[in-house]
CSV table of C-alpha atoms and ligand atoms in Angstrom, one decimal:
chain,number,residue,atom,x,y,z
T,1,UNK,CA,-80.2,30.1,36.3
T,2,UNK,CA,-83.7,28.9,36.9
T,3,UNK,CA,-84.3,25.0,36.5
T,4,UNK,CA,-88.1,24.4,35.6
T,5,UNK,CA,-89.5,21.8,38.4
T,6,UNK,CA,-90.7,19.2,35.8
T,7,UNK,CA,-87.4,17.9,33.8
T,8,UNK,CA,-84.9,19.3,35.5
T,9,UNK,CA,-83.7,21.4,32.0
T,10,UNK,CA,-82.8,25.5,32.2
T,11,UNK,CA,-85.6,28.0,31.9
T,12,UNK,CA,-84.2,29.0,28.8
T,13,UNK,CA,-83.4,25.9,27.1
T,14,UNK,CA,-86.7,24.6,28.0
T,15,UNK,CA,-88.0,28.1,26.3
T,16,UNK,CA,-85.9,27.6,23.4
T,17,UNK,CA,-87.1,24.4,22.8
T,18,UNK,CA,-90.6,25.3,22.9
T,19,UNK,CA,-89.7,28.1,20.6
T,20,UNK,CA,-88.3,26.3,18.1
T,21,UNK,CA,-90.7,23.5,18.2
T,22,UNK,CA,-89.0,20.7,19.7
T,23,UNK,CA,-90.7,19.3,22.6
T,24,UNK,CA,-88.1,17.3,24.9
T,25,UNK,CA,-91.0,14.8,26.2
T,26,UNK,CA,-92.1,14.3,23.2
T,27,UNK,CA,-90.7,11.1,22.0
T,28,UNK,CA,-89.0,12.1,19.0
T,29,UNK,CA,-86.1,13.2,21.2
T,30,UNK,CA,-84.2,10.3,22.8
T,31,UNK,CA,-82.5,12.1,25.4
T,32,UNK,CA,-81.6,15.7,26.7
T,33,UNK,CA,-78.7,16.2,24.7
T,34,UNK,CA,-80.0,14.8,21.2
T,35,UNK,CA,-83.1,17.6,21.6
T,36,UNK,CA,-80.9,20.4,22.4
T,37,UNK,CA,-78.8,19.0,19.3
T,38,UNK,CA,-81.5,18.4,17.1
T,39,UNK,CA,-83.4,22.4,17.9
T,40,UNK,CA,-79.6,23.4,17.8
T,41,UNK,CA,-79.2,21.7,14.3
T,42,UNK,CA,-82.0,23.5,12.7
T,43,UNK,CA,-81.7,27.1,13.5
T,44,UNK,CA,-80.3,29.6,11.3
T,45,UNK,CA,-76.6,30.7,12.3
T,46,UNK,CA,-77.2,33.3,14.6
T,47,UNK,CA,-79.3,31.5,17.0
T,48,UNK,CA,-77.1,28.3,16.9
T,49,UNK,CA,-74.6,31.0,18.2
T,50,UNK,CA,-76.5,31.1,21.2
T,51,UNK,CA,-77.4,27.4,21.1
T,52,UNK,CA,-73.8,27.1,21.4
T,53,UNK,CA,-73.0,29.6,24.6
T,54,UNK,CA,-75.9,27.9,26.2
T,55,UNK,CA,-73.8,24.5,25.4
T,56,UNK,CA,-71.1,25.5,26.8
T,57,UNK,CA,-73.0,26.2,30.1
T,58,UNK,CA,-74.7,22.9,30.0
T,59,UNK,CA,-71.3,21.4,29.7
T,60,UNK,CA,-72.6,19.9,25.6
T,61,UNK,CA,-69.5,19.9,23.1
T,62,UNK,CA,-70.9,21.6,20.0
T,63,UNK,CA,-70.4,24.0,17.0
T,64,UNK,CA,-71.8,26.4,15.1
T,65,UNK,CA,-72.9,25.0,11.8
T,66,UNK,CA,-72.1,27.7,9.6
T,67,UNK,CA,-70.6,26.8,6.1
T,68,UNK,CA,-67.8,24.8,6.2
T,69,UNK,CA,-65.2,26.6,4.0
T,70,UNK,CA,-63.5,23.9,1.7
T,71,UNK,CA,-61.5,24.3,-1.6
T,72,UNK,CA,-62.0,28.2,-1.8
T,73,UNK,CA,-66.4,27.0,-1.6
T,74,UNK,CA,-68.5,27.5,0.9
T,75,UNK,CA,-70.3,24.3,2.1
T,76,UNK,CA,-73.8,25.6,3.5
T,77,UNK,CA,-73.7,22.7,6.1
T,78,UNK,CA,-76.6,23.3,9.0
T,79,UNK,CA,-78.4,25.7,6.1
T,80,UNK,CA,-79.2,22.8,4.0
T,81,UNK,CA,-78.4,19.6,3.0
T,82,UNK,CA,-75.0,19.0,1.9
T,83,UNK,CA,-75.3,17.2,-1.6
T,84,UNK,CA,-72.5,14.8,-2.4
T,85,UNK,CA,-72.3,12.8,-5.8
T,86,UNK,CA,-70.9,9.9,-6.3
T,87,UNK,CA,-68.2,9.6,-9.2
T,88,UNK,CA,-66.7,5.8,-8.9
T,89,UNK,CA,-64.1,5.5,-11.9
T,90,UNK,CA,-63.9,1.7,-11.2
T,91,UNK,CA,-64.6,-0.8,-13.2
T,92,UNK,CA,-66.5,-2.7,-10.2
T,93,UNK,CA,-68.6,-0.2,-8.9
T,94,UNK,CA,-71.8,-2.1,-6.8
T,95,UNK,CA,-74.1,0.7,-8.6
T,96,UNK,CA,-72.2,2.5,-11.2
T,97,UNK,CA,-69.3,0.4,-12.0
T,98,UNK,CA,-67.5,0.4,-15.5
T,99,UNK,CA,-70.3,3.5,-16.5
T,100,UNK,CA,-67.6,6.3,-15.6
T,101,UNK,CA,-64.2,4.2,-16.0
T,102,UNK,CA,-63.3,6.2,-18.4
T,103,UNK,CA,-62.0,9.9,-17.6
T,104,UNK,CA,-64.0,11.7,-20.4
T,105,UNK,CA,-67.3,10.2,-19.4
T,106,UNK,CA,-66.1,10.4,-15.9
T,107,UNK,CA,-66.1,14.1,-16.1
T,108,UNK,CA,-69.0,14.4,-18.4
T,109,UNK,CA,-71.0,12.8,-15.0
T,110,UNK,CA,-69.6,14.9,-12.7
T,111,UNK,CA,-70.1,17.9,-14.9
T,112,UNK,CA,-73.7,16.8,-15.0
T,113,UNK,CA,-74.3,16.0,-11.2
T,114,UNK,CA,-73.3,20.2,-10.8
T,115,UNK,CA,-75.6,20.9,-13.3
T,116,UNK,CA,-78.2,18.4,-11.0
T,117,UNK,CA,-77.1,20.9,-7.5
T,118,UNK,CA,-74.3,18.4,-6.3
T,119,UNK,CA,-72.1,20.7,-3.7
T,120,UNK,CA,-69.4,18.1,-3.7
T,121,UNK,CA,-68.2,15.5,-6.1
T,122,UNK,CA,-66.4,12.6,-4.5
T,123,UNK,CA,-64.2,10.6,-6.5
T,124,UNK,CA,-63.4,6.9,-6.0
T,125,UNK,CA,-60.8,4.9,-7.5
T,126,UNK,CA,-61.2,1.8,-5.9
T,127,UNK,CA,-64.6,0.2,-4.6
T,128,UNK,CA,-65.0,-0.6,-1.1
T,129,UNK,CA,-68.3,-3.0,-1.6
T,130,UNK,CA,-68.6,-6.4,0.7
T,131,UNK,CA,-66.5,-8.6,-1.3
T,132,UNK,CA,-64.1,-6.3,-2.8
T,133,UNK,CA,-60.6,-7.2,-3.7
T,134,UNK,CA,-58.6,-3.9,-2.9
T,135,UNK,CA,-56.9,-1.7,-6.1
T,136,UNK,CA,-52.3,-1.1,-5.5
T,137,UNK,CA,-52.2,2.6,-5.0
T,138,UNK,CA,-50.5,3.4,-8.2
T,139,UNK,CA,-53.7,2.1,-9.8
T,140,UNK,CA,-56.2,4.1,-7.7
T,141,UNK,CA,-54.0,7.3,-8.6
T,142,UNK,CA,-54.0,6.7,-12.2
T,143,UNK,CA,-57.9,6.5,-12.1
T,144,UNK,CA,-58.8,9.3,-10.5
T,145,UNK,CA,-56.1,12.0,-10.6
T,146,UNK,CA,-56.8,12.8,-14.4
T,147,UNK,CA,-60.6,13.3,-13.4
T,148,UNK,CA,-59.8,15.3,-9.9
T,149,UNK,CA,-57.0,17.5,-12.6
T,150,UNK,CA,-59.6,18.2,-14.9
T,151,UNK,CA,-62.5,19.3,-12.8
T,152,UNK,CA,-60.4,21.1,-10.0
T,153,UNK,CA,-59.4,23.2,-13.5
T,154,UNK,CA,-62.9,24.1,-14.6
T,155,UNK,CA,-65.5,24.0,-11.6
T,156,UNK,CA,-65.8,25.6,-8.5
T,157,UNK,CA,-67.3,22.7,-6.6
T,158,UNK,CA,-64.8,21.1,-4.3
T,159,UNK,CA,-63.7,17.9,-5.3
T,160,UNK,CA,-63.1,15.3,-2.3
T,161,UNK,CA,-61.9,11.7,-3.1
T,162,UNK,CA,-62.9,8.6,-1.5
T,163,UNK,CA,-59.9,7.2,-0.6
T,164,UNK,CA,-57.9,5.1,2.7
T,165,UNK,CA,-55.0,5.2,1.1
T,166,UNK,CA,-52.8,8.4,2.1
T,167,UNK,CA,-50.4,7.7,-0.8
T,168,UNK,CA,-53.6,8.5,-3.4
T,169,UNK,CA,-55.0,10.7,-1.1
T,170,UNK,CA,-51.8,13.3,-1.2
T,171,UNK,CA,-51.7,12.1,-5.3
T,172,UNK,CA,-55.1,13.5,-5.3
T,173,UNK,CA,-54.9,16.7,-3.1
T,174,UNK,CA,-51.7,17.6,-5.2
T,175,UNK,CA,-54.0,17.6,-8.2
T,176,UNK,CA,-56.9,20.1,-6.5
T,177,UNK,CA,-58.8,17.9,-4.6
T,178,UNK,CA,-60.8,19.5,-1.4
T,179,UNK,CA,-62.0,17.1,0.6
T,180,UNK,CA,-60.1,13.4,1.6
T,181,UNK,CA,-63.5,11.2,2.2
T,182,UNK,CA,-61.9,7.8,4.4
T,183,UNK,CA,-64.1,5.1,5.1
T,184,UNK,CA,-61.7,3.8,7.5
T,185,UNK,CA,-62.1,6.6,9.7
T,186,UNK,CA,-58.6,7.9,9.2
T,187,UNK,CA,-57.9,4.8,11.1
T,188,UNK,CA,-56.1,2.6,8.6
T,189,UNK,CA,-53.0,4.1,6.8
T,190,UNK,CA,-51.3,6.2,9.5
T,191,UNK,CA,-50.2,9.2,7.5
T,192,UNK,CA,-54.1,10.2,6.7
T,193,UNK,CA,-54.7,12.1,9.2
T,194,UNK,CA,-51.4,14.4,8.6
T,195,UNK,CA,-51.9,14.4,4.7
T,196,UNK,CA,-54.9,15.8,5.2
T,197,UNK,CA,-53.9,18.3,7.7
T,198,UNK,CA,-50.7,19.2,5.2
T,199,UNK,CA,-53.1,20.3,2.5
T,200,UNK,CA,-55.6,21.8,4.5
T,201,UNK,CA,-57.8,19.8,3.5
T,202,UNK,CA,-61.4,18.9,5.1
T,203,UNK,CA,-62.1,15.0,6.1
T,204,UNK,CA,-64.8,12.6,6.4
T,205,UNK,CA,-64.3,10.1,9.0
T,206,UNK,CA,-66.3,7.6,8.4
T,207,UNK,CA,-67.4,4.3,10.5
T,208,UNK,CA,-66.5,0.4,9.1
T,209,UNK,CA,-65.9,-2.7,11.1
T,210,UNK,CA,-63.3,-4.9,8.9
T,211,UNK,CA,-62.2,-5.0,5.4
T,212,UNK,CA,-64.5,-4.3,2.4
T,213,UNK,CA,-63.6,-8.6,1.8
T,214,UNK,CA,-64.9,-9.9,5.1
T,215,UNK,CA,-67.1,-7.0,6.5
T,216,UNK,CA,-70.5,-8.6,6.1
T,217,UNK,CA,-69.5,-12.2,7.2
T,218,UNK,CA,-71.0,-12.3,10.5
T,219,UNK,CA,-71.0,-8.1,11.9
T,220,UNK,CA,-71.6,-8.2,15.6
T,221,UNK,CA,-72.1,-5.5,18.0
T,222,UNK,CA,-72.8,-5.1,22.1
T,223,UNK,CA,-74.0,-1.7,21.5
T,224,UNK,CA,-73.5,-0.2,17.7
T,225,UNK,CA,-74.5,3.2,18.5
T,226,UNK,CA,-72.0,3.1,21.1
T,227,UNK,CA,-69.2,1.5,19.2
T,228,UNK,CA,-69.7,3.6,16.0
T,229,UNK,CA,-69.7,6.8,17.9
T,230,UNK,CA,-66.4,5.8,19.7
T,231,UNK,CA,-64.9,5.2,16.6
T,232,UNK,CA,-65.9,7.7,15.1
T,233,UNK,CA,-64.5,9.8,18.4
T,234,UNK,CA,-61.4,8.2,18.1
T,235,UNK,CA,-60.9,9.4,14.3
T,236,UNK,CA,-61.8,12.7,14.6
T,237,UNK,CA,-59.3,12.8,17.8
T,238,UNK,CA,-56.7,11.8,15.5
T,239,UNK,CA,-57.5,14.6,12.6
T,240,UNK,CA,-57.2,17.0,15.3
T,241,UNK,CA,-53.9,15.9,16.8
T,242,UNK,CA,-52.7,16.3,13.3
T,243,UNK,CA,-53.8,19.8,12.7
T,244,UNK,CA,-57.1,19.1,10.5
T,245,UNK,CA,-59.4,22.4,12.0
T,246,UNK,CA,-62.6,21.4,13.7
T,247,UNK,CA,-64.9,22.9,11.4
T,248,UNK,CA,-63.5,20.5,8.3
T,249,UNK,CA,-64.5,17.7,10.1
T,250,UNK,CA,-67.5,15.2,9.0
T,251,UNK,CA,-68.5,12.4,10.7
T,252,UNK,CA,-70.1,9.3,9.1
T,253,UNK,CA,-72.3,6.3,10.3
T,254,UNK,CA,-70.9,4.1,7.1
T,255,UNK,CA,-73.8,2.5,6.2
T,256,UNK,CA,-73.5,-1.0,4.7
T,257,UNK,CA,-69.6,-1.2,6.3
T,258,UNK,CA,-69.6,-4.2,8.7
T,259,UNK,CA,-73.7,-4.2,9.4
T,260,UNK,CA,-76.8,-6.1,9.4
T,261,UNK,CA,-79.7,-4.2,8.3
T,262,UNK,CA,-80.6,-4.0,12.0
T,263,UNK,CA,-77.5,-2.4,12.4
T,264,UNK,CA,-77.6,-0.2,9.5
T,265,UNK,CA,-81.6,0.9,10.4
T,266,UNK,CA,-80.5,1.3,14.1
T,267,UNK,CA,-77.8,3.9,13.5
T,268,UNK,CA,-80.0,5.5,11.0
T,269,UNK,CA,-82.7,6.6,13.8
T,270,UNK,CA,-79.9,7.2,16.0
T,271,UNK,CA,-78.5,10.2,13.9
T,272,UNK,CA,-78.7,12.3,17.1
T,273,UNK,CA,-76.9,10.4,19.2
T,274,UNK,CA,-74.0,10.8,16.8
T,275,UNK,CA,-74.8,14.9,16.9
T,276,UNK,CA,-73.3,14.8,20.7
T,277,UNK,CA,-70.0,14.5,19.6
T,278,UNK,CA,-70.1,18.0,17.5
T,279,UNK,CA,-69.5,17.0,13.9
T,280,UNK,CA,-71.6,17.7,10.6
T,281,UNK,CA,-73.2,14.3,9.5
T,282,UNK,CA,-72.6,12.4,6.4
T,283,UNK,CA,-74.6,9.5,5.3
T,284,UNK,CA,-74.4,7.2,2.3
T,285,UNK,CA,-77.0,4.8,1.7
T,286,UNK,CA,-78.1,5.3,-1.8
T,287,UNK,CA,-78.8,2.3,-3.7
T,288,UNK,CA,-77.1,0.3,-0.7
T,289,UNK,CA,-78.2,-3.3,0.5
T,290,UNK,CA,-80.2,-2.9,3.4
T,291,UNK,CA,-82.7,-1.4,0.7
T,292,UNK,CA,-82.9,-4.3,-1.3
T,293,UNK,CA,-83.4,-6.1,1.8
T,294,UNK,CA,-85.9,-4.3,3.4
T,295,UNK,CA,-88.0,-3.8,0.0
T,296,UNK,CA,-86.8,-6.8,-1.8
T,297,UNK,CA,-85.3,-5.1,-4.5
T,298,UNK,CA,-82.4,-5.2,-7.0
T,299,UNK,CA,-79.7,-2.9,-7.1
T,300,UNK,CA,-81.6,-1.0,-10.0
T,301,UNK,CA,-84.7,-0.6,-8.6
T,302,UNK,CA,-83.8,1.1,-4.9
T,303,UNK,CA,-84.7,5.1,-6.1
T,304,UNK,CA,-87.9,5.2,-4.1
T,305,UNK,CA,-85.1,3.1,-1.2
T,306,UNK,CA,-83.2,6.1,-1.3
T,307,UNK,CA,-85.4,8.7,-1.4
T,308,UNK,CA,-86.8,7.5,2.2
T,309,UNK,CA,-83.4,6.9,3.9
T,310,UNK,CA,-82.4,10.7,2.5
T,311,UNK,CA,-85.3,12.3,3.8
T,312,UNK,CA,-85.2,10.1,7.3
T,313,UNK,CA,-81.4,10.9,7.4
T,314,UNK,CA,-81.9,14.3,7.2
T,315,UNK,CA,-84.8,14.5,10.0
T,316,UNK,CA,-83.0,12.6,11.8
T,317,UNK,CA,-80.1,15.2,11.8
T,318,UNK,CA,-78.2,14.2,8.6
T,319,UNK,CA,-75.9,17.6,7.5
T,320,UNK,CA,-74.9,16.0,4.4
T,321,UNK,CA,-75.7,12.9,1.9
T,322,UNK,CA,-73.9,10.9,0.0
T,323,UNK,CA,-76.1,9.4,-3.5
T,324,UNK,CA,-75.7,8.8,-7.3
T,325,UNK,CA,-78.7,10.2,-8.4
T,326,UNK,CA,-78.1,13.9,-7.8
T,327,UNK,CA,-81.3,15.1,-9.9
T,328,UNK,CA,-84.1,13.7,-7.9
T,329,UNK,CA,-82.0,13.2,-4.4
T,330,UNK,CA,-81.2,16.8,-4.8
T,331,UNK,CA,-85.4,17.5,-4.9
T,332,UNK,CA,-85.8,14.7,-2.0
T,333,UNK,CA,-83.4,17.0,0.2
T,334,UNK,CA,-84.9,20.4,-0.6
T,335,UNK,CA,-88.5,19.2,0.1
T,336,UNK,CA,-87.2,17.6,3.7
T,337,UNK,CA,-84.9,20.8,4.2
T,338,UNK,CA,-88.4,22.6,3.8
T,339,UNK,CA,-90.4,20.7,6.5
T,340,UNK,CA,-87.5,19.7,8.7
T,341,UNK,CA,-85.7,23.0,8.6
T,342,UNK,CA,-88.1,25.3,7.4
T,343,UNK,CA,-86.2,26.7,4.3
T,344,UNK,CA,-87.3,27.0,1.3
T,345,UNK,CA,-84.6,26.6,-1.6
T,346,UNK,CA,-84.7,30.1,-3.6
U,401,HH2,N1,-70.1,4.3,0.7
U,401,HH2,C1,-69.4,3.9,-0.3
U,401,HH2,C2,-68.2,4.4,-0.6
U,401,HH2,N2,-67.7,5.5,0.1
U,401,HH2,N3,-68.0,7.1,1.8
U,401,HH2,C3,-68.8,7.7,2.7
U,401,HH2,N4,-68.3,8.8,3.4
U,401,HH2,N5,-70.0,7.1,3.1
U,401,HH2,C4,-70.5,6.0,2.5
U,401,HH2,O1,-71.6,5.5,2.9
U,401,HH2,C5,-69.7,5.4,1.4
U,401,HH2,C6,-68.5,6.0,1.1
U,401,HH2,C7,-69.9,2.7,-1.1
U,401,HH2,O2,-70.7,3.1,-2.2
U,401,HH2,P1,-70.2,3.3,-3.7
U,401,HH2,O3,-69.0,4.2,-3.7
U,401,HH2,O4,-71.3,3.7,-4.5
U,401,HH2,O5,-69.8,1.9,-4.1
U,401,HH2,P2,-68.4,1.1,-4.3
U,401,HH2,O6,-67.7,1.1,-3.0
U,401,HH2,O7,-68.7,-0.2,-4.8
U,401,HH2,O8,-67.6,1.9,-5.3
């Protein structure tokens, strides 16, 4: 294969990269990998078939990103943005607490975010904000596995829940969820990883440093890229072992789990470093803290927060994100989709 004199990079990839519009020296791309990851993450399915062969040559772990089959649905991940709504049937909620505690307005929300173009609904039982005390199992399963029953019997959109817990998590697959979402990275209850896999179900490993109580004490880091992408590694080694398939994987930076906002804005420009290790991106930063702080907000005033971090998520290589307010997020993503990945939403 030819190697152009000037970066050291194949003929071809250098080609494809022109072709697609990413220029390696450009800036935007922080390193060979990332730009081959970032054109790669953009094109439609049957180039990123080639993206990947050529990959495979350059010794790159990726895969395709067609749609991620979940729940008998079709998730268009790589196509565009992933949609997930939040449905927290807690009491304590930071955003929506005590709005959707009870199951019939619970399901009147999530019936609503559909309506708004949410691809997945993710249920949560038991809130994981700084401070938190946790919820015994048997409570998180009587909160959410009436909701997850219900909507799993009238909707097509896969449910996931937002559980650590493999106890609620099985409780909750048992009653149709799709989709176990673990912000411990599958890394704290050590049947996760094999419920999951038992039910077929897809994951979302997700990055946090300590427990929801102590997490934003005092967060340091040598390196957080580095330490949230071996984490993240580590989890999505241990799905694998237990039979989870590699195309129901996510990965997720955890935004607001064990970070500064230095920490949190870091890993949020440093989506495609995250991309190397070959998993769809999730990431949840509506309404979060590091918004207030930046903007000096309260918690009900972060919309136009959001709305930046979605869009910058997403050009930044984000698959997938994670809000409460489906309506206008859903718009935010399908106006990035357009410039970022050149599709228009029909
Ligand atoms: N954030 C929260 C909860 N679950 N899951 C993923 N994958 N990514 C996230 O960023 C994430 C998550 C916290 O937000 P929320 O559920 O709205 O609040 P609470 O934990 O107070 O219920």
């Amino acid at each position: 294969m030819a190697v152009a004199a000037d970066s050291g990079w194949p003929e071809p990839v250098q080609l494809l990269f022109r072709l697609d519009g990413v220029a390696v020296h450009d800036g935007v791309a922080s390193g060979p990998q990332e730009a081959f990851f970032a054109a790669l993450s953009r094109w439609p399915a049957e180039h990123a078939r080639l993206g990947e062969a050529l990959a495979g040559l350059l010794g790159v772990r990726c895969r395709l990103r067609t749609p991620m089959e979940v729940g008998g649905a079709s998730l268009p991940v790589g196509q565009r943005t992933v949609v997930m709504g939040v449905l927290n049937v807690t009491p304590d909620s930071f955003y929506d607490g005590g709005r959707y505690f009870d199951p019939e307005a619970a399901c009147r929300r999530a019936l609503e975010m559909i309506e708004e173009g949410a691809d997945v609904i993710d249920v949560g039982g038991e809130s994981t904000r700084p401070g938190a005390e946790p919820v015994p199992a048997e409570e998180e399963i009587r909160r959410v596995v009436p909701v997850i029953q219900r909507l799993a019997g009238s909707v097509k959109t896969p449910i996931s829940v937002d559980t650590y817990k493999a106890r609620v998590a099985e409780a909750a697959l048992k009653a149709g969820a799709a989709i176990v979402n673990d912000v411990t990275g599958l890394q704290k209850d050590p049947e996760m990883a094999s419920v999951a896999a038992a039910y077929g179900a897809a994951v979302v490993v997700m990055h946090s440093k300590g427990d929801p109580r102590t997490m934003q004490l005092n967060p340091t880091y040598r390196d957080v890229v580095r330490e949230v992408k071996e984490y993240l590694e580590r989890g999505c080694e241990r799905a694998i072992r237990a039979g989870v398939p590699e195309d129901r994987i996510w990965i997720d930076p955890g935004i607001g789990f064990g970070k500064t906002v230095e920490h949190n804005l870091t890993l949020l420009r440093s989506l495609r470093e995250l991309r190397t290790l070959g998993f769809p991106i999730l990431v949840g930063t509506s309404n979060k803290s590091v918004i207030g702080h930046v903007l000096g907000v309260p918690v009900s005033q972060r919309l136009e927060g959001t709305a930046a971090t979605v869009a910058a998520a997403i050009a930044y290589g984000a698959d997938g994100v994670r809000v409460h307010d489906v309506r206008v997020m859903r718009m935010v993503s399908d106006m990035t989709d357009a410039v970022v990945r050149g599709r228009r939403s029909p």
